[in-house]
Amino acid sequence: MSTHSIRPYPLSERVNGWLLVGITVLAVLHEWQPELPFAIANSVLVVLVSALFATRVRGTRLAFIIVAVVLTLMTINTMPDWSDRIEKGLGTAAFIGAFFCALNTLRNAAGSSKAIEQCGVFLAQQPPGRRYAALTVGAQAFALLLNYGAIALLGSLAMASANKEPNEEIRLHRTRRMLLAIQRGFIATLPWSPLSFAVVITTTVIPGATWAKGFWPCMLTGIIVSGIGWAMDSLFKPRLSASAPVPVRGKIEGSWFSVFPLLLLLGILGSVAAILHWLSGVRVAGIVLTVVPLIALGWIAWQSRHDRPVRALVKRAQLYINVDLPAFRNELTLLMMAGYIGTMGGMLLAPVVSSAGIDLSSVPTWIILVSLVWLIPLTGQVGMNPILAVSLFAPILPGAAALGVEPTAIMVAITAGWSLSGACSPFTATTMLIGSFANVSASHVGLKWNGVYTVVAALVLSAWVVLYSALFG
C-alpha cells in the first residue's frame, strides 16, 4: 500500500486523480447501461486527462500522445464518419484506463496485507526441488490479485531469499532461476485470466470471442507456457564450478496454510464475478471492472477492523486518488494511447489494405493463426506494445467465418502471442521489472535469458493453435 504521508495535494494531481476516478465510474456505468450516453461523457474526460498527462510526461509517452493527435487529424480529414470513429477510439482508451485503475485498487489493498506477504515469503523459501514450480504457480495466483504487482512482490521476496546465499556463483544462478519462474508464471496467466489486458482487448477486437468460450483452450496455453519453462529449468540446470560449496538451505518460514488467504480471496473474487455475470449478462470484463474495487474496499476495511475502519478507508481512498493514481501517469499514458492509436490506426489501415488488393482471406487459415503467435512478440522487439499491435492488426484480419474457424481459435492464437511478448520484448513491464531485480537490462532478460525459451514455446504454441482450430475451432 502507499506509504505517502498525509499532506496538501497539488491541484494538478488531485484533478488527474479525480478525472481517472470519473473515467472508471463512467466505464462501469457504460458496461451496465450501454444505451445511455456515458461513453460520450467519458470521451470528454479521456481528452482532458490526456491533455494533462501531456504536460507531465516525456519521451516515448509524449510521442504516443502526439501520434494519437496526428491520427485524429487524419481521421477527421479522410473519414466522413470521423466522429463515430474517434468516439470508438476514445472508448477503448477509457476502458483500458478504467481497467488499470480498478485492478490497482486490489494491488493497493494487498500491499498492506501481512497474510499476502507471508504467503510470498513461504513460496520464495521453498527448497530447490520445488522452488521453481512453487514460484510459477504462486506467480499465477498473485497475478490475479496484483497484476504486475505480483512480479514486484515476489521478485523482492525472491531477491531477499537469494541474497542470503553467501557464495556469489550460487546466488547468481538462484536469482536467475527464481526470477524466471516468477516471470513465466505471470505471463502464463495472460491468455486466460479475466483480469489480463490480453483477454480484455482480444475479446473486444475479435467479434464473437468471449472469455467463457476461450477459457479452457487459453488455460491450456498457459499450462504450455509455464510447463515448458519448468521443463527447461529442470533439464538445463546450471552446473556449479568445482570450487563452489554445497548450497545452504535456510529454514522455511510458515506452512502451506500460508497460501490459504490468497486462495480464499481468489475464490471470493471468482465466485462473485461468475454469479454477477450469470445473473446480469454483462461481459466478464465489465463485471471485473465493477467488482474489483468493491472487494478492495472491503479488504481494506477488514484489515483495519480493529482500528476505526471507516476513517482508515477514507484515508486510504484519499491517498489512492490524490497520490497513487496520478503517479501512474506514465503507465496510463502508454496503455491508453496504445489502445487509442491501435483502434484509430486499424480503422485507417483497413481501407488501405483493401484498396491495395490484399486479400488475407485467400491465405491458408493455419498460416494466419501461426503468424499471430509470432507477430506479436516480433513487433514487441521494436517497441510495439501488445495492446497497440493487436488493436492495429485485428481490423485487417479476415472474419472468423471467412477463415472457417470459430472466433475462439483466433483468440487462442492472439493471446498465445501476447504471452510470449511478455517473455521476450525488452519494452514490456515484465522484462523491465525482472531486469531491475537482477541488475541486468531488459534486453538481456528478453533475449539471453528467454530467447531459446521463447522460440521453443512459440513452436509448441504454433502447433497448439493449429491443432485447436482443426479439432475444435
mmCIF file of N, CA and C in Angstrom, residues 345-416:
data_model
loop_
_atom_site.group_PDB
_atom_site.id
_atom_site.type_symbol
_atom_site.label_atom_id
_atom_site.label_comp_id
_atom_site.label_asym_id
_atom_site.label_seq_id
_atom_site.Cartn_x
_atom_site.Cartn_y
_atom_site.Cartn_z
ATOM 1 N N GLY A 345 -5.618 3.593 -35.802
ATOM 2 C CA GLY A 345 -4.741 3.152 -36.876
ATOM 3 C C GLY A 345 -5.306 1.963 -37.632
ATOM 4 N N GLY A 346 -5.934 1.040 -36.888
ATOM 5 C CA GLY A 346 -6.534 -0.119 -37.533
ATOM 6 C C GLY A 346 -7.661 0.276 -38.476
ATOM 7 N N MET A 347 -8.482 1.251 -38.061
ATOM 8 C CA MET A 347 -9.577 1.705 -38.923
ATOM 9 C C MET A 347 -9.050 2.442 -40.152
ATOM 10 N N LEU A 348 -7.931 3.140 -40.017
ATOM 11 C CA LEU A 348 -7.327 3.811 -41.167
ATOM 12 C C LEU A 348 -6.606 2.824 -42.077
ATOM 13 N N LEU A 349 -6.039 1.776 -41.487
ATOM 14 C CA LEU A 349 -5.256 0.814 -42.263
ATOM 15 C C LEU A 349 -6.141 -0.127 -43.075
ATOM 16 N N ALA A 350 -7.313 -0.462 -42.546
ATOM 17 C CA ALA A 350 -8.181 -1.444 -43.206
ATOM 18 C C ALA A 350 -8.535 -1.049 -44.643
ATOM 19 N N PRO A 351 -9.015 0.181 -44.900
ATOM 20 C CA PRO A 351 -9.322 0.530 -46.295
ATOM 21 C C PRO A 351 -8.087 0.601 -47.195
ATOM 22 N N VAL A 352 -6.923 0.943 -46.620
ATOM 23 C CA VAL A 352 -5.686 0.971 -47.406
ATOM 24 C C VAL A 352 -5.331 -0.429 -47.882
ATOM 25 N N VAL A 353 -5.439 -1.386 -46.978
ATOM 26 C CA VAL A 353 -5.158 -2.785 -47.334
ATOM 27 C C VAL A 353 -6.138 -3.275 -48.389
ATOM 28 N N SER A 354 -7.410 -2.907 -48.219
ATOM 29 C CA SER A 354 -8.435 -3.337 -49.170
ATOM 30 C C SER A 354 -8.205 -2.733 -50.549
ATOM 31 N N SER A 355 -7.890 -1.432 -50.589
ATOM 32 C CA SER A 355 -7.672 -0.764 -51.881
ATOM 33 C C SER A 355 -6.408 -1.250 -52.569
ATOM 34 N N ALA A 356 -5.469 -1.772 -51.795
ATOM 35 C CA ALA A 356 -4.235 -2.312 -52.375
ATOM 36 C C ALA A 356 -4.436 -3.699 -52.961
ATOM 37 N N GLY A 357 -5.636 -4.231 -52.810
ATOM 38 C CA GLY A 357 -5.929 -5.542 -53.375
ATOM 39 C C GLY A 357 -5.415 -6.706 -52.555
ATOM 40 N N ILE A 358 -5.049 -6.440 -51.317
ATOM 41 C CA ILE A 358 -4.558 -7.507 -50.442
ATOM 42 C C ILE A 358 -5.745 -8.234 -49.828
ATOM 43 N N ASP A 359 -5.857 -9.513 -50.099
ATOM 44 C CA ASP A 359 -6.970 -10.321 -49.604
ATOM 45 C C ASP A 359 -6.436 -11.415 -48.685
ATOM 46 N N LEU A 360 -6.454 -11.130 -47.380
ATOM 47 C CA LEU A 360 -5.912 -12.101 -46.433
ATOM 48 C C LEU A 360 -6.792 -13.343 -46.313
ATOM 49 N N SER A 361 -8.045 -13.242 -46.763
ATOM 50 C CA SER A 361 -8.921 -14.416 -46.675
ATOM 51 C C SER A 361 -8.474 -15.532 -47.618
ATOM 52 N N SER A 362 -7.624 -15.183 -48.589
ATOM 53 C CA SER A 362 -7.107 -16.209 -49.501
ATOM 54 C C SER A 362 -5.891 -16.935 -48.932
ATOM 55 N N VAL A 363 -5.345 -16.398 -47.843
ATOM 56 C CA VAL A 363 -4.199 -17.038 -47.192
ATOM 57 C C VAL A 363 -4.702 -18.212 -46.357
ATOM 58 N N PRO A 364 -4.025 -19.360 -46.395
ATOM 59 C CA PRO A 364 -4.469 -20.504 -45.586
ATOM 60 C C PRO A 364 -4.639 -20.111 -44.112
ATOM 61 N N THR A 365 -5.699 -20.607 -43.509
ATOM 62 C CA THR A 365 -6.042 -20.229 -42.140
ATOM 63 C C THR A 365 -4.918 -20.514 -41.165
ATOM 64 N N TRP A 366 -4.273 -21.656 -41.319
ATOM 65 C CA TRP A 366 -3.248 -22.039 -40.348
ATOM 66 C C TRP A 366 -2.071 -21.073 -40.384
ATOM 67 N N ILE A 367 -1.799 -20.508 -41.577
ATOM 68 C CA ILE A 367 -0.697 -19.545 -41.677
ATOM 69 C C ILE A 367 -1.038 -18.265 -40.914
ATOM 70 N N ILE A 368 -2.282 -17.812 -41.039
ATOM 71 C CA ILE A 368 -2.690 -16.599 -40.315
ATOM 72 C C ILE A 368 -2.625 -16.818 -38.813
ATOM 73 N N LEU A 369 -3.117 -17.975 -38.346
ATOM 74 C CA LEU A 369 -3.112 -18.240 -36.906
ATOM 75 C C LEU A 369 -1.677 -18.336 -36.369
ATOM 76 N N VAL A 370 -0.814 -19.038 -37.085
ATOM 77 C CA VAL A 370 0.579 -19.160 -36.649
ATOM 78 C C VAL A 370 1.276 -17.805 -36.709
ATOM 79 N N SER A 371 0.936 -17.003 -37.716
ATOM 80 C CA SER A 371 1.546 -15.669 -37.827
ATOM 81 C C SER A 371 1.234 -14.812 -36.614
ATOM 82 N N LEU A 372 0.016 -14.953 -36.084
ATOM 83 C CA LEU A 372 -0.360 -14.172 -34.901
ATOM 84 C C LEU A 372 0.490 -14.560 -33.692
ATOM 85 N N VAL A 373 0.816 -15.841 -33.578
ATOM 86 C CA VAL A 373 1.646 -16.298 -32.458
ATOM 87 C C VAL A 373 3.020 -15.642 -32.511
ATOM 88 N N TRP A 374 3.560 -15.479 -33.727
ATOM 89 C CA TRP A 374 4.910 -14.934 -33.875
ATOM 90 C C TRP A 374 4.929 -13.419 -34.036
ATOM 91 N N LEU A 375 3.878 -12.859 -34.649
ATOM 92 C CA LEU A 375 3.886 -11.436 -34.985
ATOM 93 C C LEU A 375 3.927 -10.553 -33.747
ATOM 94 N N ILE A 376 3.147 -10.892 -32.719
ATOM 95 C CA ILE A 376 3.057 -10.028 -31.538
ATOM 96 C C ILE A 376 4.394 -9.955 -30.795
ATOM 97 N N PRO A 377 5.066 -11.089 -30.522
ATOM 98 C CA PRO A 377 6.387 -10.949 -29.881
ATOM 99 C C PRO A 377 7.432 -10.311 -30.789
ATOM 100 N N LEU A 378 7.319 -10.502 -32.102
ATOM 101 C CA LEU A 378 8.294 -9.879 -33.008
ATOM 102 C C LEU A 378 8.127 -8.361 -33.038
ATOM 103 N N THR A 379 6.893 -7.880 -33.095
ATOM 104 C CA THR A 379 6.682 -6.425 -33.072
ATOM 105 C C THR A 379 7.076 -5.844 -31.720
ATOM 106 N N GLY A 380 7.034 -6.682 -30.694
ATOM 107 C CA GLY A 380 7.473 -6.233 -29.377
ATOM 108 C C GLY A 380 8.952 -5.924 -29.328
ATOM 109 N N GLN A 381 9.725 -6.493 -30.242
ATOM 110 C CA GLN A 381 11.170 -6.230 -30.271
ATOM 111 C C GLN A 381 11.484 -4.815 -30.745
ATOM 112 N N VAL A 382 10.533 -4.183 -31.434
ATOM 113 C CA VAL A 382 10.761 -2.819 -31.916
ATOM 114 C C VAL A 382 9.924 -1.818 -31.132
ATOM 115 N N GLY A 383 9.453 -2.233 -29.954
ATOM 116 C CA GLY A 383 8.790 -1.304 -29.054
ATOM 117 C C GLY A 383 7.292 -1.211 -29.192
ATOM 118 N N MET A 384 6.669 -2.106 -29.965
ATOM 119 C CA MET A 384 5.223 -2.035 -30.132
ATOM 120 C C MET A 384 4.534 -2.780 -28.999
ATOM 121 N N ASN A 385 3.795 -2.052 -28.182
ATOM 122 C CA ASN A 385 3.033 -2.649 -27.092
ATOM 123 C C ASN A 385 2.012 -3.639 -27.658
ATOM 124 N N PRO A 386 1.788 -4.791 -26.986
ATOM 125 C CA PRO A 386 0.798 -5.754 -27.497
ATOM 126 C C PRO A 386 -0.588 -5.160 -27.686
ATOM 127 N N ILE A 387 -0.985 -4.219 -26.809
ATOM 128 C CA ILE A 387 -2.282 -3.567 -26.988
ATOM 129 C C ILE A 387 -2.321 -2.851 -28.333
ATOM 130 N N LEU A 388 -1.247 -2.143 -28.651
ATOM 131 C CA LEU A 388 -1.161 -1.426 -29.917
ATOM 132 C C LEU A 388 -1.152 -2.399 -31.089
ATOM 133 N N ALA A 389 -0.338 -3.445 -30.987
ATOM 134 C CA ALA A 389 -0.213 -4.401 -32.089
ATOM 135 C C ALA A 389 -1.549 -5.087 -32.388
ATOM 136 N N VAL A 390 -2.206 -5.576 -31.353
ATOM 137 C CA VAL A 390 -3.462 -6.303 -31.554
ATOM 138 C C VAL A 390 -4.559 -5.361 -32.042
ATOM 139 N N SER A 391 -4.668 -4.174 -31.462
ATOM 140 C CA SER A 391 -5.684 -3.218 -31.895
ATOM 141 C C SER A 391 -5.458 -2.759 -33.326
ATOM 142 N N LEU A 392 -4.195 -2.711 -33.736
ATOM 143 C CA LEU A 392 -3.860 -2.247 -35.080
ATOM 144 C C LEU A 392 -4.125 -3.308 -36.141
ATOM 145 N N PHE A 393 -3.754 -4.556 -35.842
ATOM 146 C CA PHE A 393 -3.836 -5.606 -36.859
ATOM 147 C C PHE A 393 -5.183 -6.314 -36.902
ATOM 148 N N ALA A 394 -5.918 -6.295 -35.793
ATOM 149 C CA ALA A 394 -7.189 -7.022 -35.750
ATOM 150 C C ALA A 394 -8.176 -6.581 -36.826
ATOM 151 N N PRO A 395 -8.309 -5.248 -37.098
ATOM 152 C CA PRO A 395 -9.292 -4.836 -38.106
ATOM 153 C C PRO A 395 -9.004 -5.337 -39.520
ATOM 154 N N ILE A 396 -7.752 -5.692 -39.824
ATOM 155 C CA ILE A 396 -7.449 -6.155 -41.186
ATOM 156 C C ILE A 396 -7.483 -7.671 -41.295
ATOM 157 N N LEU A 397 -7.737 -8.352 -40.166
ATOM 158 C CA LEU A 397 -7.854 -9.810 -40.223
ATOM 159 C C LEU A 397 -9.186 -10.194 -40.850
ATOM 160 N N PRO A 398 -9.211 -11.261 -41.647
ATOM 161 C CA PRO A 398 -10.499 -11.758 -42.123
ATOM 162 C C PRO A 398 -11.345 -12.202 -40.937
ATOM 163 N N GLY A 399 -12.655 -12.146 -41.076
ATOM 164 C CA GLY A 399 -13.534 -12.606 -40.021
ATOM 165 C C GLY A 399 -13.380 -14.093 -39.778
ATOM 166 N N ALA A 400 -13.819 -14.530 -38.609
ATOM 167 C CA ALA A 400 -13.700 -15.950 -38.274
ATOM 168 C C ALA A 400 -14.423 -16.822 -39.301
ATOM 169 N N ALA A 401 -15.593 -16.369 -39.762
ATOM 170 C CA ALA A 401 -16.346 -17.148 -40.746
ATOM 171 C C ALA A 401 -15.571 -17.279 -42.059
ATOM 172 N N ALA A 402 -14.909 -16.198 -42.471
ATOM 173 C CA ALA A 402 -14.119 -16.236 -43.704
ATOM 174 C C ALA A 402 -12.941 -17.187 -43.580
ATOM 175 N N LEU A 403 -12.411 -17.318 -42.367
ATOM 176 C CA LEU A 403 -11.293 -18.238 -42.133
ATOM 177 C C LEU A 403 -11.762 -19.668 -41.919
ATOM 178 N N GLY A 404 -13.068 -19.832 -41.717
ATOM 179 C CA GLY A 404 -13.602 -21.171 -41.489
ATOM 180 C C GLY A 404 -13.346 -21.697 -40.094
ATOM 181 N N VAL A 405 -13.209 -20.769 -39.112
ATOM 182 C CA VAL A 405 -12.969 -21.180 -37.728
ATOM 183 C C VAL A 405 -13.909 -20.406 -36.813
ATOM 184 N N GLU A 406 -13.958 -20.821 -35.563
ATOM 185 C CA GLU A 406 -14.695 -20.075 -34.552
ATOM 186 C C GLU A 406 -13.831 -18.905 -34.065
ATOM 187 N N PRO A 407 -14.453 -17.829 -33.574
ATOM 188 C CA PRO A 407 -13.669 -16.702 -33.044
ATOM 189 C C PRO A 407 -12.698 -17.116 -31.937
ATOM 190 N N THR A 408 -13.046 -18.171 -31.197
ATOM 191 C CA THR A 408 -12.161 -18.620 -30.111
ATOM 192 C C THR A 408 -10.804 -19.041 -30.643
ATOM 193 N N ALA A 409 -10.763 -19.601 -31.848
ATOM 194 C CA ALA A 409 -9.479 -20.025 -32.411
ATOM 195 C C ALA A 409 -8.550 -18.839 -32.628
ATOM 196 N N ILE A 410 -9.124 -17.714 -33.082
ATOM 197 C CA ILE A 410 -8.319 -16.504 -33.257
ATOM 198 C C ILE A 410 -7.883 -15.971 -31.901
ATOM 199 N N MET A 411 -8.771 -16.044 -30.924
ATOM 200 C CA MET A 411 -8.444 -15.599 -29.569
ATOM 201 C C MET A 411 -7.284 -16.411 -28.995
ATOM 202 N N VAL A 412 -7.296 -17.711 -29.197
ATOM 203 C CA VAL A 412 -6.224 -18.570 -28.692
ATOM 204 C C VAL A 412 -4.891 -18.167 -29.307
ATOM 205 N N ALA A 413 -4.881 -17.873 -30.612
ATOM 206 C CA ALA A 413 -3.636 -17.500 -31.286
ATOM 207 C C ALA A 413 -3.117 -16.154 -30.797
ATOM 208 N N ILE A 414 -4.012 -15.167 -30.682
ATOM 209 C CA ILE A 414 -3.579 -13.826 -30.265
ATOM 210 C C ILE A 414 -3.054 -13.841 -28.836
ATOM 211 N N THR A 415 -3.780 -14.469 -27.924
ATOM 212 C CA THR A 415 -3.341 -14.467 -26.518
ATOM 213 C C THR A 415 -2.062 -15.277 -26.328
ATOM 214 N N ALA A 416 -1.855 -16.284 -27.164
ATOM 215 C CA ALA A 416 -0.592 -17.036 -27.091
ATOM 216 C C ALA A 416 0.577 -16.133 -27.473
#
